[in-house]
mmCIF file of C-alpha atoms in Angstrom:
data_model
loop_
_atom_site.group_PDB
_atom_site.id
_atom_site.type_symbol
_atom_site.label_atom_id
_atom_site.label_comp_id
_atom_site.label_asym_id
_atom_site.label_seq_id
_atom_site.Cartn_x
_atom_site.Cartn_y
_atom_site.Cartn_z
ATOM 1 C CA UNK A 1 168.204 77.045 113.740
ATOM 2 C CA UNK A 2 166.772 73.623 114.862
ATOM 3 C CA UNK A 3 165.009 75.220 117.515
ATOM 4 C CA UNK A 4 163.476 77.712 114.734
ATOM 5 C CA UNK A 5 162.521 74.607 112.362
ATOM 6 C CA UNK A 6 160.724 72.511 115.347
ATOM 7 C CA UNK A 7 158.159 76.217 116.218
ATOM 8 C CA UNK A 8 157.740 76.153 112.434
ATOM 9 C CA UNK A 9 156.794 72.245 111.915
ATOM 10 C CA UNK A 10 154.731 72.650 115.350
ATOM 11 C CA UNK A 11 153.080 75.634 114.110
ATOM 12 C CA UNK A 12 152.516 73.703 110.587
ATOM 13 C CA UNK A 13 151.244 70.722 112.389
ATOM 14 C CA UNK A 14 149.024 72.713 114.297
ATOM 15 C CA UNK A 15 147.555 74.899 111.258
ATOM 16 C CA UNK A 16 146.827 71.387 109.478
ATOM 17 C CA UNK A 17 145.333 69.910 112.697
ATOM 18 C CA UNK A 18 142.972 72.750 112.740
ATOM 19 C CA UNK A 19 141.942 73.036 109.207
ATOM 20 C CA UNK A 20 140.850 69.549 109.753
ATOM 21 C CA UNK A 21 138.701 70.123 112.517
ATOM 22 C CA UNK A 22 137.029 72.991 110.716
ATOM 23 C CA UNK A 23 136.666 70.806 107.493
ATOM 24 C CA UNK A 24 135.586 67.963 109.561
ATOM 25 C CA UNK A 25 133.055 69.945 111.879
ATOM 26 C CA UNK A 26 131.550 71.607 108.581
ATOM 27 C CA UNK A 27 127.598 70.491 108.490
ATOM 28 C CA UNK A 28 126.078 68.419 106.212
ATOM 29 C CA UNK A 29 124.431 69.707 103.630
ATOM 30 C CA UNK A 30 122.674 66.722 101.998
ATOM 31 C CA UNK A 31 119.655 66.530 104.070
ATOM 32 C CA UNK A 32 118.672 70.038 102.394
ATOM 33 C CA UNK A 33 117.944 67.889 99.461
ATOM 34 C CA UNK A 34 115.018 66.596 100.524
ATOM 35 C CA UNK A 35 113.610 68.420 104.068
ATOM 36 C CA UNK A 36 113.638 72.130 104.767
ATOM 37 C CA UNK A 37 115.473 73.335 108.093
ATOM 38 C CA UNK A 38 113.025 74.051 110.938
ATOM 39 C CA UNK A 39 115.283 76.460 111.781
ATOM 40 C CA UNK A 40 118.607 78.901 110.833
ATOM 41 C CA UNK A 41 121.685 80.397 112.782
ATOM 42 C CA UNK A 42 120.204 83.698 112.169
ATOM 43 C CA UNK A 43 116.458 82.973 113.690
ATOM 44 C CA UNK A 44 118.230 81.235 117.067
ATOM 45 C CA UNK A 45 120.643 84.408 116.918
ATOM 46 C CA UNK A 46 117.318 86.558 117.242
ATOM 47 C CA UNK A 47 115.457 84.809 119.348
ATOM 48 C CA UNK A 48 118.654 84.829 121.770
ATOM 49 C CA UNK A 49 118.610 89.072 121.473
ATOM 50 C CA UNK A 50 114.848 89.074 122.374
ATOM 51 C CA UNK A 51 115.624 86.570 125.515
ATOM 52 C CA UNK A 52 118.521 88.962 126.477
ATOM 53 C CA UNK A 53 116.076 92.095 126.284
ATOM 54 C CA UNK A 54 113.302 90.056 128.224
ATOM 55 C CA UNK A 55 111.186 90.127 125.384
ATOM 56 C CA UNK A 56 109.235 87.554 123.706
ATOM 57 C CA UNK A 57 110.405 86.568 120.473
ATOM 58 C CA UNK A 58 107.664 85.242 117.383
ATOM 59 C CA UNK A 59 108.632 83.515 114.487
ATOM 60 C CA UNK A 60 106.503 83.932 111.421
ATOM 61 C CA UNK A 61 107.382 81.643 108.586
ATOM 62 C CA UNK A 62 105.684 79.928 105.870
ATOM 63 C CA UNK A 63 107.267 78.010 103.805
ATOM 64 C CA UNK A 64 106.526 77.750 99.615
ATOM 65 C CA UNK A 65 107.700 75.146 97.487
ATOM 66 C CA UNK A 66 109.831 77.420 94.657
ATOM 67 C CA UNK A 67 106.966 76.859 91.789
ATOM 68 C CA UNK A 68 104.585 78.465 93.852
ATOM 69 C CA UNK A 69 106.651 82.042 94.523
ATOM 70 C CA UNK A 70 106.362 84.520 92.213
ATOM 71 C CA UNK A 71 108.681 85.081 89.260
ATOM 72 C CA UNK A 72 108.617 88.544 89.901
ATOM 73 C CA UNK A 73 110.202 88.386 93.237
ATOM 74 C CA UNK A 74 113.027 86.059 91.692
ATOM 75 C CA UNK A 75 114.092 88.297 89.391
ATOM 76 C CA UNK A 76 113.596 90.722 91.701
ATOM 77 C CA UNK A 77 115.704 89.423 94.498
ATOM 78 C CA UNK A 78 118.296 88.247 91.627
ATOM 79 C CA UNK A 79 118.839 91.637 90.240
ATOM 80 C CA UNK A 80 119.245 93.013 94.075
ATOM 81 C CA UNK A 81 121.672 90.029 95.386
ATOM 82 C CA UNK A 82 123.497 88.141 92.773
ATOM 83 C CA UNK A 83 122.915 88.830 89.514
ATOM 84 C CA UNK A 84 125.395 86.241 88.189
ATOM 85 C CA UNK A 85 123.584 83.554 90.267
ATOM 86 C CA UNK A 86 123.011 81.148 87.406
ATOM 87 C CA UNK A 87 126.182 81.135 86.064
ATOM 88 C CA UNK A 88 128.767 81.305 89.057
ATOM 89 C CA UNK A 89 129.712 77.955 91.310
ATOM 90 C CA UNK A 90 128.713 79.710 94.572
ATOM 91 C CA UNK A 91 131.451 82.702 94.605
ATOM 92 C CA UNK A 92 131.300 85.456 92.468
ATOM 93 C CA UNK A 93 135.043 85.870 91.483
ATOM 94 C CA UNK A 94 134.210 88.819 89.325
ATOM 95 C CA UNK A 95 132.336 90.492 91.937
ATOM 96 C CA UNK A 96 135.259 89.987 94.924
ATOM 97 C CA UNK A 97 137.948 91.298 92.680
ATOM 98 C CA UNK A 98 136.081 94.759 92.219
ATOM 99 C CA UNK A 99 134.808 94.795 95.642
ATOM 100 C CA UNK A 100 138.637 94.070 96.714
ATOM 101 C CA UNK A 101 139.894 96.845 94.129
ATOM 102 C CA UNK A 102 137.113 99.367 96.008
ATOM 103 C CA UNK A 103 137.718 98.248 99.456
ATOM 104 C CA UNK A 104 141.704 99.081 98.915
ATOM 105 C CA UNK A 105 140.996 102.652 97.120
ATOM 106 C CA UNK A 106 138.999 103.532 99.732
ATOM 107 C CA UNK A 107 141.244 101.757 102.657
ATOM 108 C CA UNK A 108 138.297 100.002 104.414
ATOM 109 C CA UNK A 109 135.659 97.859 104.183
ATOM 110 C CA UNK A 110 132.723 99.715 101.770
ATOM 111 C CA UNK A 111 131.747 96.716 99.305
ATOM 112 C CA UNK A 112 131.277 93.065 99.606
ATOM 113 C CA UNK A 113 131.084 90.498 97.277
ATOM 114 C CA UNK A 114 128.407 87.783 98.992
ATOM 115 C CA UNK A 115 126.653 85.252 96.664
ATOM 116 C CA UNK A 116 122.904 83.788 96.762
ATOM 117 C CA UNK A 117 124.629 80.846 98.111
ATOM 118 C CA UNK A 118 127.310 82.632 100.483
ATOM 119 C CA UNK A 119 123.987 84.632 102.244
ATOM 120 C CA UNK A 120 122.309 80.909 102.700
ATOM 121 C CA UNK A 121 125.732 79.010 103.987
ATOM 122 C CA UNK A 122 125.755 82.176 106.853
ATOM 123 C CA UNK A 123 122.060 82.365 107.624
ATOM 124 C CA UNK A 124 121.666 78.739 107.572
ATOM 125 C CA UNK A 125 124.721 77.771 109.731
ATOM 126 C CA UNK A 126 126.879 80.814 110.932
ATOM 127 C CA UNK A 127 126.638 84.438 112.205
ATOM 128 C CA UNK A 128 127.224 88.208 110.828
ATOM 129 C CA UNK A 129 130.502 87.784 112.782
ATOM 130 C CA UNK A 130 133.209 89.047 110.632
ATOM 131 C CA UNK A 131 135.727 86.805 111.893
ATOM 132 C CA UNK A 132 138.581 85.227 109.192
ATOM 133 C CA UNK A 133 137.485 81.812 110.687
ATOM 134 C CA UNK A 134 133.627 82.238 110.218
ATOM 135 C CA UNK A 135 134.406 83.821 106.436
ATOM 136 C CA UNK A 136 136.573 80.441 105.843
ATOM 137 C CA UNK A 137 133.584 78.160 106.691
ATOM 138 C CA UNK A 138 131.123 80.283 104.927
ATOM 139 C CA UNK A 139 133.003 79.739 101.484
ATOM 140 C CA UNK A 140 133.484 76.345 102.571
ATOM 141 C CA UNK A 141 129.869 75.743 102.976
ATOM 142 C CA UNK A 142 129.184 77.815 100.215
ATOM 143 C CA UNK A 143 130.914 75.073 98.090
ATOM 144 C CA UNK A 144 129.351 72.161 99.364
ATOM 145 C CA UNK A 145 125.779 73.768 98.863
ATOM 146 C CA UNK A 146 127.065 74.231 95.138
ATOM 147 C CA UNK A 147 128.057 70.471 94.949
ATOM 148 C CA UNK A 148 125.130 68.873 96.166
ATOM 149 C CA UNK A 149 121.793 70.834 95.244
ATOM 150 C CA UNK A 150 120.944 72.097 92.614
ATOM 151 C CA UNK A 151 120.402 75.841 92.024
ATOM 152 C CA UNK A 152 116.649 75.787 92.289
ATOM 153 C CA UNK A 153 117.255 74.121 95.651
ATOM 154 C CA UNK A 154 119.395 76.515 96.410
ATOM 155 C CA UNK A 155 117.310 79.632 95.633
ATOM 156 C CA UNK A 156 114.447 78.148 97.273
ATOM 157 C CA UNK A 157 115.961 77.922 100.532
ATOM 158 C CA UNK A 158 116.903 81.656 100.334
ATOM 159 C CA UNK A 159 113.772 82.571 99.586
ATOM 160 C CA UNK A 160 112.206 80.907 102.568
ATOM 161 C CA UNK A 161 114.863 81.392 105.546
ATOM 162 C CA UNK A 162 115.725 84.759 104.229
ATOM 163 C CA UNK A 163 114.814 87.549 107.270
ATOM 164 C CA UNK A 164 112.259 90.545 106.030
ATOM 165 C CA UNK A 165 111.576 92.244 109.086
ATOM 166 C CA UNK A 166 111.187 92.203 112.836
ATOM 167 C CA UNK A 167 110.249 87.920 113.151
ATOM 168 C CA UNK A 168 109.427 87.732 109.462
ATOM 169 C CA UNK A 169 111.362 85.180 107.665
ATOM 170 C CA UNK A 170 111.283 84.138 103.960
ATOM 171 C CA UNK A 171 109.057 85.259 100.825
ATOM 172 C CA UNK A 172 105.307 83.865 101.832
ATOM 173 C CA UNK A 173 105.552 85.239 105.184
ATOM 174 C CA UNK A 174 106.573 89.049 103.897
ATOM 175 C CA UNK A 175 104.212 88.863 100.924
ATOM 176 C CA UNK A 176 101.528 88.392 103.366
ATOM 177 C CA UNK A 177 102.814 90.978 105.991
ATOM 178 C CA UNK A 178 103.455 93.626 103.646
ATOM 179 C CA UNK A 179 100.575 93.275 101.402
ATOM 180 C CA UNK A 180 98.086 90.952 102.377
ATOM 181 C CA UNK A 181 98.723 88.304 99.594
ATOM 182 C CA UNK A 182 100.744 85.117 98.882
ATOM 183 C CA UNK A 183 104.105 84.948 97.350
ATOM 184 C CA UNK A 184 102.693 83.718 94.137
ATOM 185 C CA UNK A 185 100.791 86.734 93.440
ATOM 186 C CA UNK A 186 103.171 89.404 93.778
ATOM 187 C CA UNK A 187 103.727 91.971 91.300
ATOM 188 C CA UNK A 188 106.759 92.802 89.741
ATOM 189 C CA UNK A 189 106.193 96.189 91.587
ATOM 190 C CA UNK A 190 105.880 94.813 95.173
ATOM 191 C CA UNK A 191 108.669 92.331 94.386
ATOM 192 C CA UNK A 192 111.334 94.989 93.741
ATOM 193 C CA UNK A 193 110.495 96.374 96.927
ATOM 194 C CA UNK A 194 110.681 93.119 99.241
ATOM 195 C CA UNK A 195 113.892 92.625 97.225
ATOM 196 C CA UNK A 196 114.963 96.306 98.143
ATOM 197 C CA UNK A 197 115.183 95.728 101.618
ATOM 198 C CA UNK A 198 116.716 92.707 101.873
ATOM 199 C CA UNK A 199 120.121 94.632 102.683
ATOM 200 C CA UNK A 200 118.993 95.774 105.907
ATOM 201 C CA UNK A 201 115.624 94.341 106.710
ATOM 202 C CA UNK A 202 115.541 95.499 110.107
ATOM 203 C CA UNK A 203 116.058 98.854 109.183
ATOM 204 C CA UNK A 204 114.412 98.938 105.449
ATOM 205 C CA UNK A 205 110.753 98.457 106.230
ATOM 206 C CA UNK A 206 108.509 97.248 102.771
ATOM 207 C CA UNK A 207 105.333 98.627 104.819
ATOM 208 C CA UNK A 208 106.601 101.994 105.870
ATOM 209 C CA UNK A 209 109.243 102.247 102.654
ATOM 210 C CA UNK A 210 111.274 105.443 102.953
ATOM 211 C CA UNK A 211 112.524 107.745 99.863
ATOM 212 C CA UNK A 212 115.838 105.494 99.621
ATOM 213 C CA UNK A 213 113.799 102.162 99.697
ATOM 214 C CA UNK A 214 111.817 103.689 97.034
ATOM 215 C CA UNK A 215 114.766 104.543 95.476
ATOM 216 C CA UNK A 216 116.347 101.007 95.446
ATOM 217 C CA UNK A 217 112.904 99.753 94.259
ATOM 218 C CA UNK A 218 113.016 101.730 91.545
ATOM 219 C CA UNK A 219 116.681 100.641 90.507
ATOM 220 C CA UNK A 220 115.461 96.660 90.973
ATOM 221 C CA UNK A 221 112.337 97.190 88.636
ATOM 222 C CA UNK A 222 114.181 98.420 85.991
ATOM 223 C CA UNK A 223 116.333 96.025 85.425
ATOM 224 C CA UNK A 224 114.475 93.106 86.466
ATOM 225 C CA UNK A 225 113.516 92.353 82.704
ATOM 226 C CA UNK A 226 116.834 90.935 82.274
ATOM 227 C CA UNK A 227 117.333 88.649 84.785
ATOM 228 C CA UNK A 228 116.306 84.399 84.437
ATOM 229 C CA UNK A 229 115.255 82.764 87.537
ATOM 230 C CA UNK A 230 116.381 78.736 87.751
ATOM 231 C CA UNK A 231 113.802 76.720 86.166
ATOM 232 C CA UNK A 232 111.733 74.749 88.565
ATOM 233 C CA UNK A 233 112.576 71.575 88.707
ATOM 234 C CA UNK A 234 109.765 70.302 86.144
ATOM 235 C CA UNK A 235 110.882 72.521 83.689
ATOM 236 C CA UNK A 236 113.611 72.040 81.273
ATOM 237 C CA UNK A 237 114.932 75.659 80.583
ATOM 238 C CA UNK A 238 115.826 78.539 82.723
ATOM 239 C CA UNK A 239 112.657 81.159 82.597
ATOM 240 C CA UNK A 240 113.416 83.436 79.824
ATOM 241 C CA UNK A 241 113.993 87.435 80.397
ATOM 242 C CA UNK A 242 110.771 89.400 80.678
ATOM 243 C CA UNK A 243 109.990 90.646 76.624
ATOM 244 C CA UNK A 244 108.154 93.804 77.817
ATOM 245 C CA UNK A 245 110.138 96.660 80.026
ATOM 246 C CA UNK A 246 108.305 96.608 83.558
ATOM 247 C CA UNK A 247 106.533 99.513 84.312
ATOM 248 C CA UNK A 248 108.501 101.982 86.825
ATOM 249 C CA UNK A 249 106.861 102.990 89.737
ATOM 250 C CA UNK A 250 106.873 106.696 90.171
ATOM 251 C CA UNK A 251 110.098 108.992 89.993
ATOM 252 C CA UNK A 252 111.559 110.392 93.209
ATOM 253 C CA UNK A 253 114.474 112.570 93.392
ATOM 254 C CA UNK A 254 118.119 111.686 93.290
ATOM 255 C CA UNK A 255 117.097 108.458 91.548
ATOM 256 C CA UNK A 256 120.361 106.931 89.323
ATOM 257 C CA UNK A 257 120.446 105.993 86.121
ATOM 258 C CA UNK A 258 119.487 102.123 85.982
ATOM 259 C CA UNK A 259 121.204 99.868 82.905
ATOM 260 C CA UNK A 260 119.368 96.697 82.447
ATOM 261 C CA UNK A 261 121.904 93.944 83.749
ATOM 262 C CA UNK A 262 124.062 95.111 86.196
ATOM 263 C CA UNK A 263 123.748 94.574 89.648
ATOM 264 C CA UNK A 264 122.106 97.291 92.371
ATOM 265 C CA UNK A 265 124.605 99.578 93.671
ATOM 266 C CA UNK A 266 124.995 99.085 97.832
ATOM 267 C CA UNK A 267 124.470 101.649 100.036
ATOM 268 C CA UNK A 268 127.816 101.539 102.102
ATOM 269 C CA UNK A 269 125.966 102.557 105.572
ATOM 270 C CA UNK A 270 123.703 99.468 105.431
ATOM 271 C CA UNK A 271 125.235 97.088 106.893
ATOM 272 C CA UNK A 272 123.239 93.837 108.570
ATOM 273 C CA UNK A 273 123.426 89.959 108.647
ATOM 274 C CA UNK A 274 121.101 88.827 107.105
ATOM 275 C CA UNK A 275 121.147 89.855 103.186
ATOM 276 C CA UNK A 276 123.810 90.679 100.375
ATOM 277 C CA UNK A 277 126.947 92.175 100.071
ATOM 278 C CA UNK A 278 127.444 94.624 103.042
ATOM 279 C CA UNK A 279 130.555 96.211 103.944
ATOM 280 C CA UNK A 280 133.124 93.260 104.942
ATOM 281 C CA UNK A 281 131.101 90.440 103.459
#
C-alpha cells in the first residue's frame, strides 16, 4: 500500500511539474497589443513542407489595419467561423457541448467547436496536430488572448495571418489575388466567398470556386445581415446588423435552407489547419 501511495504522489508530482512547464513555456501575448507578428506557426509549418519537397516557398501578405477591411468580409467571416464571437470569452461552450453530443452519436470525430480566438492561438503559435497536449495550450492561449486584447485586436489579427490559398495569407492579400482589389472594397458577395473557403483553403479555391464553394457562399450571404463586427477601436458601438437582406448570388442545386443567425453547417470531409471547426478541433 505504501509502495502504491509513493507511484501515486510521484505521478502527482510529476503531472503538477509538467503543467507548470506548459503554463510557464506558454508565449506572451502582450506584445500583440501593439506590433503585428512577422510571422505564424502555420506560415514556418509551410514553408518547412515546400523545403522538404525542394520547392521554393513565397509568402504573400499585406497587412490592413482593421478600419480599413471591409465590413462585408467581417460579417462574412463571422457568420462562417464564430458566430458568437462578440459575446463568448474565447471558447464557445455552447458550440463544444453540441459538437461533443454529435461527435458521440456518431462515435468519431465529425464536428468541432474552434473559436475566432482558438483558430488565432493555433495559427499564431501551434500546429494542426491533434495532440491532447497541443489542444491544452491552444485553450490556454486562447484565454490569455481574451485577457489582454481586446476583440477588435483580436479579429484583426485573424484577418491578417489567416491562410487563403497556396502562400496567401490574411484578407488584403486574397482580396487582391482573387479579385484584383483591396480588402476595403469587397462586396458582400466576394466576402462570403473568401469566408467560404476558409475551412479548407488549400483545397477551396475563391478563383476557381467549385459548386460546394458556391454553395457555402451562398449559405454565408444569407445570413450575413445579422451578424455585428467589433467596432473599431474609434468607434463606440459594435456595427449594427445590415437593415437590407443582401442580395443572393445565383441558386445552384442542393443548396440548404439558410436561417439568418445560425452558424454555417461544416462539411465533415474538410478537414485542414488553418480555419474553423474541422473534425477534432
Amino acid at each position: 500500500m505504501r509502495k502504491l501511495a509513493r507511484v501515486l504522489a510521484a505521478l502527482a508530482a510529476a503531472g503538477f511539474a509538467y503543467a507548470a512547464y506548459i503554463y510557464l513555456t506558454l508565449p506572451d501575448v502582450r506584445t500583440l497589443r501593439t506590433s503585428n507578428p512577422t510571422t505564424t506557426a502555420f506560415m514556418e509549418l509551410r514553408a518547412r513542407e515546400a523545403a522538404g519537397r525542394g520547392l521554393p516557398y513565397t509568402k504573400d501578405q499585406r497587412w490592413v489595419p482593421y478600419a480599413r477591411i471591409s465590413q462585408n468580409l467581417k460579417r462574412a467571416v463571422l457568420v462562417a467561423e464564430d458566430s458568437a464571437f462578440w459575446k463568448h470569452a474565447g471558447i464557445d461552450f455552447d458550440q463544444l457541448r453540441e459538437s461533443m453530443e454529435v461527435n458521440w452519436e456518431r462515435g468519431e470525430f465529425a464536428r468541432g467547436a474552434s473559436t475566432i480566438t482558438q483558430q488565432l492561438a493555433k495559427n499564431l503559435y501551434l500546429s494542426p496536430s491533434k495532440n491532447p497536449i497541443r489542444k491544452l495550450r491552444e485553450l490556454l492561449i486562447t484565454r490569455r488572448l481574451e485577457a489582454e486584447l481586446s476583440k477588435q485586436r483580436i479579429l484583426e489579427l485573424y484577418l491578417n495571418v489567416i491562410e487563403w490559398g497556396d502562400g496567401i495569407w490574411g484578407a488584403e492579400a486574397a482580396a487582391r489575388r482573387y479579385f484584383r482589389k483591396s480588402s476595403a472594397e469587397l462586396t458582400p458577395q466576394e466576402s462570403a466567398l473568401l469566408a467560404a473557403a476558409i475551412i479548407n483553403p488549400r483545397l477551396l479555391d475563391p478563383g476557381h470556386p467549385t459548386a460546394r464553394l458556391r454553395r457555402r457562399q451562398q449559405m454565408i450571404a444569407r445570413r450575413m445581415g445579422a451578424a455585428s463586427p467589433p467596432a473599431a477601436a474609434t468607434e463606440t458601438a459594435p456595427i449594427a446588423p445590415a437593415e437590407e437582406p443582401l442580395s443572393p448570388v445565383p441558386e445552384l442545386p442542393g443548396t440548404p435552407v439558410a436561417v439568418p443567425g445560425l452558424p454555417v453547417d461544416r462539411d465533415k470531409d474538410t478537414g485542414g489547419p488553418t480555419g474553423g471547426r474541422r473534425p477534432g478541433q
